[in-house]
Amino acid sequence: MPELPASDHTDGTRFFNPAAICPEGMPPARLRYLAILQWQWNRPKSDWPAWIENPTPTGDPHALPAPDTVQLTFIGHSTFLIRLPRPDGTALTILTDPIFSQRCSPLPFLGPKRVRAPGRRLADLPRIDIVLVSHAHYDHMDLPSLRAIARRGDNPLVVTPLANARFMRRTGLKRIMELDWWQAVASGGIRITCTPARHGAARTPFDRNTSLWGGFMVQDEAGHQLFFAGDTADGRHWRLIRQRLGAPDIALLPIGAYEPRALMERVHTTPEEALSGLRQLGARHGIGMHFGTFRLTDEPMDEPVTRLAKAVRDAGLPPDTMGIMAHGACRGIAWDQPNDA
């Protein structure tokens, strides 16, 4: 196991969610593994389709974003292509938690399988400058996808929380920057800050929480901010992020993989909690992710989207306060888009 730095979220051998984020702590690992095994043994039959076709993609990921906008392309799950305009007329391109594989699993023949293709093929994307990898779970750190990015020759900077580089060193990616929570790196005219998340990490039964998890706040030269939450449960970190870094203009927040609640409430948000997180962050506009690609938990496939829309209505907010993008959709969003949240 790697030797971990001293901080309020590690005991020197493993990371954990500190009381400032998760006051009730996590259940003992032995009890949690037992509960997960019991759940897997008794899981209800899936109502997810074996396959669903994506809508026809809209927009052009290669187009330069207009001034004062950010261009987003939703690939699927937690994978977004983000393009930020530069003063010289070019664009900086960021890819988040890239997964283009058929399964999110250590084995190519077992584990959660896609029910839909990536909204865009990796081969159809523009040159990638920066890759953000939020943590080591297989649906967020997909090594085959990272190897494919390395083979493209883009030589992107990979930004990830502490102790994750060791998983990625054999992918062929050469520039990997590890950050602790609240640490930042500047590249290509933007500043990327690693932010807390209420979650966990593992790639085997033997390395639980030996690597850190987190989200990222991306700030451009004009001070505009886009927040990518990674994977997280609800918690006090929303307000901490706003207090330390200011409100983001746009927030990409997870809305799926929340049932059964007794098991998932400490690692994944419901759509209602994601909307609450948006409001605590003070973001003007929210976009849901982490839904409708892999069946990881027990909620119906379409439920996160319908519950999110209902939560927005029930809160009396404008319909575009927070919603989703269709798989493969590409569109520009104005930084100053109003939001009454």
Coordinates of C-alpha atoms in Angstrom, one line a residue:
M1 CA 0.0 0.0 0.0
P2 CA 1.3 3.5 -0.7
E3 CA 2.3 5.7 2.2
L4 CA -0.3 8.4 2.5
P5 CA 0.3 12.0 3.6
A6 CA -1.0 13.3 6.9
S7 CA -4.3 15.0 6.7
D8 CA -7.8 15.1 8.2
H9 CA -9.0 12.4 5.7
T10 CA -6.3 9.7 6.1
D11 CA -4.9 7.6 9.0
G12 CA -1.7 7.1 7.1
T13 CA -2.8 3.8 5.4
R14 CA -6.4 4.5 4.2
F15 CA -8.4 7.6 3.2
F16 CA -11.8 8.3 4.8
N17 CA -14.6 10.8 4.8
P18 CA -13.9 13.2 7.7
A19 CA -16.5 14.4 10.2
A20 CA -16.6 17.8 8.4
I21 CA -18.2 16.0 5.4
C22 CA -19.7 12.8 6.9
P23 CA -20.3 13.1 10.6
E24 CA -21.9 9.7 11.0
G25 CA -18.9 7.9 9.4
M26 CA -19.0 4.8 7.4
P27 CA -20.1 1.3 8.7
P28 CA -17.2 -1.1 9.4
A29 CA -15.9 -2.7 6.2
R30 CA -16.8 -6.2 7.3
L31 CA -20.4 -5.3 7.9
R32 CA -20.6 -3.3 4.6
Y33 CA -19.2 -6.2 2.6
L34 CA -21.7 -8.6 4.2
A35 CA -24.6 -6.2 3.4
I36 CA -23.4 -5.9 -0.3
L37 CA -23.2 -9.7 -0.7
Q38 CA -26.7 -10.1 0.7
W39 CA -28.0 -7.4 -1.6
Q40 CA -26.3 -9.0 -4.7
W41 CA -27.8 -12.4 -3.8
N42 CA -31.3 -11.0 -3.4
R43 CA -31.3 -8.3 -6.1
P44 CA -34.6 -7.9 -7.9
K45 CA -34.9 -8.8 -11.6
S46 CA -33.7 -5.9 -13.8
D47 CA -36.2 -3.9 -15.8
W48 CA -33.5 -2.3 -17.8
P49 CA -33.5 -3.0 -21.5
A50 CA -30.7 -5.2 -22.9
W51 CA -29.9 -2.4 -25.4
I52 CA -31.2 1.0 -26.3
E53 CA -30.3 3.2 -29.3
N54 CA -29.0 6.7 -28.6
P55 CA -30.8 9.6 -30.3
T56 CA -29.1 11.1 -33.4
P57 CA -26.2 13.2 -32.0
T58 CA -26.7 17.0 -32.1
G59 CA -24.0 19.7 -32.4
D60 CA -20.4 19.5 -33.4
P61 CA -17.8 18.7 -30.7
H62 CA -15.1 20.1 -33.0
A63 CA -16.7 23.5 -33.3
L64 CA -15.1 26.4 -31.4
P65 CA -17.2 27.5 -28.5
A66 CA -18.5 31.0 -28.7
P67 CA -17.0 33.7 -26.4
D68 CA -18.5 33.6 -22.9
T69 CA -19.8 30.1 -23.3
V70 CA -18.6 26.6 -22.4
Q71 CA -19.3 23.8 -24.9
L72 CA -20.4 20.5 -23.4
T73 CA -20.8 17.1 -25.1
F74 CA -22.4 14.3 -23.1
I75 CA -20.7 11.0 -23.9
G76 CA -22.5 9.0 -21.2
H77 CA -22.4 8.0 -17.5
S78 CA -19.9 10.6 -16.0
T79 CA -18.0 11.3 -19.3
F80 CA -18.3 14.8 -20.7
L81 CA -16.2 16.6 -23.3
I82 CA -15.7 20.2 -22.1
R83 CA -14.4 22.9 -24.4
L84 CA -13.4 26.3 -23.1
P85 CA -12.7 29.2 -25.5
R86 CA -9.3 30.8 -25.3
P87 CA -8.4 34.4 -26.0
D88 CA -6.4 33.4 -29.1
G89 CA -9.5 31.9 -30.8
T90 CA -8.7 28.3 -30.0
A91 CA -10.3 26.0 -27.3
L92 CA -9.0 24.0 -24.4
T93 CA -10.5 20.5 -24.3
I94 CA -11.2 18.5 -21.1
L95 CA -12.5 14.9 -20.9
T96 CA -14.0 13.7 -17.6
D97 CA -13.9 10.2 -16.2
P98 CA -13.6 8.7 -19.7
I99 CA -15.2 5.3 -20.2
F100 CA -15.8 3.9 -23.7
S101 CA -15.6 0.2 -22.8
Q102 CA -18.4 -2.3 -23.0
R103 CA -18.1 -3.1 -19.3
C104 CA -17.0 -1.3 -16.1
S105 CA -15.3 -4.2 -14.6
P106 CA -11.8 -5.7 -14.1
L107 CA -12.9 -8.6 -16.4
P108 CA -14.0 -8.1 -20.1
F109 CA -16.6 -10.8 -19.8
L110 CA -18.2 -10.1 -16.4
G111 CA -19.6 -7.1 -14.6
P112 CA -22.0 -4.2 -15.4
K113 CA -22.4 -4.0 -19.2
R114 CA -23.5 -1.0 -21.3
V115 CA -27.1 -0.7 -22.3
R116 CA -26.2 2.0 -24.9
A117 CA -23.2 3.0 -26.9
P118 CA -21.1 6.0 -26.0
G119 CA -22.8 9.1 -27.3
R120 CA -19.7 9.9 -29.3
R121 CA -16.8 7.6 -30.3
L122 CA -13.4 8.5 -28.9
A123 CA -12.1 8.6 -32.5
D124 CA -14.6 11.4 -33.3
L125 CA -13.5 13.7 -30.5
P126 CA -11.1 16.7 -30.9
R127 CA -7.6 16.7 -29.4
I128 CA -7.8 16.3 -25.6
D129 CA -5.7 18.6 -23.5
I130 CA -6.7 17.5 -20.0
V131 CA -8.3 14.4 -18.6
L132 CA -10.0 14.5 -15.1
V133 CA -10.2 11.2 -13.3
S134 CA -12.2 11.5 -10.1
H135 CA -11.4 8.1 -8.4
A136 CA -10.4 4.5 -8.9
H137 CA -13.8 2.8 -9.3
Y138 CA -14.1 1.0 -12.7
D139 CA -17.0 3.1 -14.0
H140 CA -14.8 6.2 -13.6
M141 CA -11.2 5.0 -14.1
D142 CA -11.4 2.8 -17.1
L143 CA -7.9 1.8 -18.0
P144 CA -8.7 0.5 -21.6
S145 CA -10.2 3.9 -22.4
L146 CA -7.1 5.7 -20.9
R147 CA -4.9 3.4 -23.0
A148 CA -6.8 4.4 -26.1
I149 CA -6.4 8.1 -25.3
A150 CA -2.7 7.5 -24.9
R151 CA -2.5 5.8 -28.3
R152 CA -4.1 8.9 -29.9
G153 CA -0.9 10.9 -29.2
D154 CA -2.7 13.9 -27.6
N155 CA -0.4 13.7 -24.5
P156 CA -3.0 15.2 -22.2
L157 CA -2.4 16.2 -18.6
V158 CA -4.2 13.8 -16.3
V159 CA -5.4 15.3 -13.1
T160 CA -6.6 12.9 -10.3
P161 CA -6.8 12.8 -6.5
L162 CA -3.9 11.3 -4.4
A163 CA -2.6 7.8 -4.9
N164 CA -4.4 7.1 -8.2
A165 CA -1.4 7.6 -10.6
R166 CA -0.1 4.1 -9.8
F167 CA -3.2 2.5 -11.5
M168 CA -2.6 4.6 -14.6
R169 CA 1.2 4.5 -15.1
R170 CA 1.0 1.5 -17.6
T171 CA -1.6 3.1 -19.8
G172 CA 1.0 5.1 -21.7
L173 CA -0.2 8.4 -20.3
K174 CA 2.9 10.3 -19.4
R175 CA 1.7 13.4 -17.5
I176 CA -0.3 12.5 -14.4
M177 CA -0.8 15.1 -11.6
E178 CA -2.1 13.9 -8.2
L179 CA -3.8 16.4 -6.0
D180 CA -5.1 16.4 -2.5
W181 CA -8.4 18.1 -1.6
W182 CA -8.1 21.8 -2.1
Q183 CA -4.9 21.6 -4.0
A184 CA -4.8 23.1 -7.5
V185 CA -2.9 23.0 -10.7
A186 CA -2.8 25.6 -13.5
S187 CA -2.6 24.4 -17.1
G188 CA -3.6 25.9 -20.5
G189 CA -4.9 29.1 -18.9
I190 CA -7.3 27.4 -16.5
R191 CA -7.0 26.4 -12.8
I192 CA -8.2 23.0 -11.6
T193 CA -8.9 22.5 -7.9
C194 CA -9.5 19.0 -6.4
T195 CA -12.5 19.2 -4.2
P196 CA -13.9 16.9 -1.5
A197 CA -16.5 14.2 -2.2
R198 CA -18.4 11.9 0.1
H199 CA -17.5 8.5 -1.4
G200 CA -14.8 5.8 -1.3
A201 CA -12.6 3.9 -3.7
A202 CA -11.3 0.4 -4.5
R203 CA -10.2 -1.7 -7.4
T204 CA -9.9 -5.0 -5.6
P205 CA -11.2 -6.4 -2.3
F206 CA -7.8 -5.6 -0.8
D207 CA -7.1 -1.9 -1.6
R208 CA -10.2 -0.3 -0.1
N209 CA -9.8 3.5 0.3
T210 CA -6.0 3.4 -0.4
S211 CA -6.6 6.0 -3.1
L212 CA -8.5 9.3 -2.7
W213 CA -11.7 10.3 -4.4
G214 CA -12.9 13.8 -5.3
G215 CA -14.4 16.3 -7.7
F216 CA -12.9 19.2 -9.6
M217 CA -13.6 22.9 -9.9
V218 CA -12.4 24.3 -13.2
Q219 CA -11.9 28.1 -13.4
D220 CA -11.0 30.0 -16.6
E221 CA -9.0 33.2 -16.9
A222 CA -12.2 35.3 -16.7
G223 CA -13.2 33.7 -13.4
H224 CA -16.0 31.5 -14.8
Q225 CA -16.3 28.2 -12.9
L226 CA -17.5 24.7 -13.9
F227 CA -17.8 22.1 -11.2
F228 CA -17.5 18.3 -11.9
A229 CA -18.6 16.5 -8.8
G230 CA -17.2 13.0 -9.7
D231 CA -19.1 10.5 -7.6
T232 CA -20.5 11.5 -4.3
A233 CA -23.2 11.2 -1.7
D234 CA -25.0 14.2 -0.2
G235 CA -23.0 15.9 2.5
R236 CA -21.6 19.0 4.0
H237 CA -19.0 19.3 1.3
W238 CA -21.3 21.3 -1.0
R239 CA -21.2 24.3 1.3
L240 CA -17.5 23.9 2.1
I241 CA -16.8 24.0 -1.7
R242 CA -18.8 27.2 -2.1
Q243 CA -17.2 28.8 1.0
R244 CA -13.7 28.1 -0.2
L245 CA -13.9 28.4 -4.0
G246 CA -17.1 30.4 -4.6
A247 CA -20.2 29.4 -6.4
P248 CA -19.7 27.6 -9.8
D249 CA -21.6 28.9 -12.8
I250 CA -22.4 25.3 -14.0
A251 CA -22.3 22.1 -12.0
L252 CA -22.2 18.5 -13.3
L253 CA -23.8 16.4 -10.6
P254 CA -24.6 12.6 -10.2
I255 CA -28.2 11.6 -10.1
G256 CA -28.3 7.8 -10.4
A257 CA -27.2 4.6 -8.7
Y258 CA -29.0 5.2 -5.4
E259 CA -31.1 2.1 -4.6
P260 CA -31.2 0.2 -2.3
R261 CA -31.0 3.4 -0.2
A262 CA -29.7 1.7 3.0
L263 CA -26.6 0.7 1.1
M264 CA -26.2 3.7 -1.3
E265 CA -27.1 6.7 0.8
R266 CA -23.5 7.2 2.0
V267 CA -21.9 7.0 -1.5
H268 CA -24.5 8.2 -4.1
T269 CA -27.0 11.0 -4.3
T270 CA -30.6 10.8 -5.2
P271 CA -31.9 13.3 -7.9
E272 CA -33.4 15.3 -5.1
E273 CA -30.1 15.4 -3.2
A274 CA -28.3 16.4 -6.3
L275 CA -30.7 19.4 -6.8
S276 CA -30.1 20.3 -3.1
G277 CA -26.4 20.1 -3.7
L278 CA -26.8 22.5 -6.7
R279 CA -28.5 25.0 -4.5
Q280 CA -26.0 24.7 -1.7
L281 CA -23.2 25.2 -4.2
G282 CA -25.0 28.3 -5.5
A283 CA -24.6 27.1 -9.1
R284 CA -26.6 28.9 -11.8
H285 CA -27.2 25.8 -13.9
G286 CA -27.0 22.0 -13.2
I287 CA -26.6 19.0 -15.5
G288 CA -27.2 15.4 -14.3
M289 CA -24.9 12.5 -14.9
H290 CA -24.1 9.0 -13.7
F291 CA -27.4 7.5 -15.0
G292 CA -28.8 5.4 -17.9
T293 CA -25.6 3.8 -19.1
F294 CA -24.7 0.9 -16.8
R295 CA -27.1 -0.8 -14.4
L296 CA -25.1 -0.5 -11.2
T297 CA -28.0 -0.5 -8.7
D298 CA -31.7 -1.2 -8.5
E299 CA -33.7 1.9 -9.5
P300 CA -35.5 1.7 -12.9
M301 CA -33.4 3.1 -15.8
D302 CA -35.5 6.2 -16.4
E303 CA -36.3 7.0 -12.8
P304 CA -33.4 9.4 -12.1
V305 CA -34.4 11.7 -15.0
T306 CA -38.1 11.7 -14.1
R307 CA -37.4 12.3 -10.4
L308 CA -35.0 15.1 -11.1
A309 CA -37.6 16.9 -13.3
K310 CA -40.2 16.4 -10.5
A311 CA -37.8 17.8 -7.9
V312 CA -37.2 20.9 -10.0
R313 CA -41.0 21.4 -10.4
D314 CA -41.7 20.8 -6.7
A315 CA -39.1 23.3 -5.7
G316 CA -40.8 25.9 -7.9
L317 CA -37.7 26.4 -10.0
P318 CA -37.4 27.2 -13.7
P319 CA -37.3 23.9 -15.7
D320 CA -33.8 24.6 -17.0
T321 CA -32.4 25.1 -13.5
M322 CA -31.2 21.5 -13.7
G323 CA -31.8 18.8 -16.2
I324 CA -29.9 16.3 -18.4
M325 CA -28.3 16.2 -21.8
A326 CA -29.2 13.5 -24.3
H327 CA -26.4 11.0 -25.0
G328 CA -24.2 12.4 -27.7
A329 CA -25.7 15.9 -27.5
C330 CA -23.2 18.8 -27.9
R331 CA -24.2 22.4 -27.0
G332 CA -22.9 25.7 -25.8
I333 CA -24.0 27.1 -22.5
A334 CA -23.6 30.8 -21.6
W335 CA -21.7 31.3 -18.4
D336 CA -24.2 33.9 -17.2
Q337 CA -27.3 31.7 -17.8
P338 CA -29.7 32.8 -15.0
N339 CA -30.8 30.5 -12.3
D340 CA -33.1 31.3 -9.4
A341 CA -31.8 28.4 -7.2

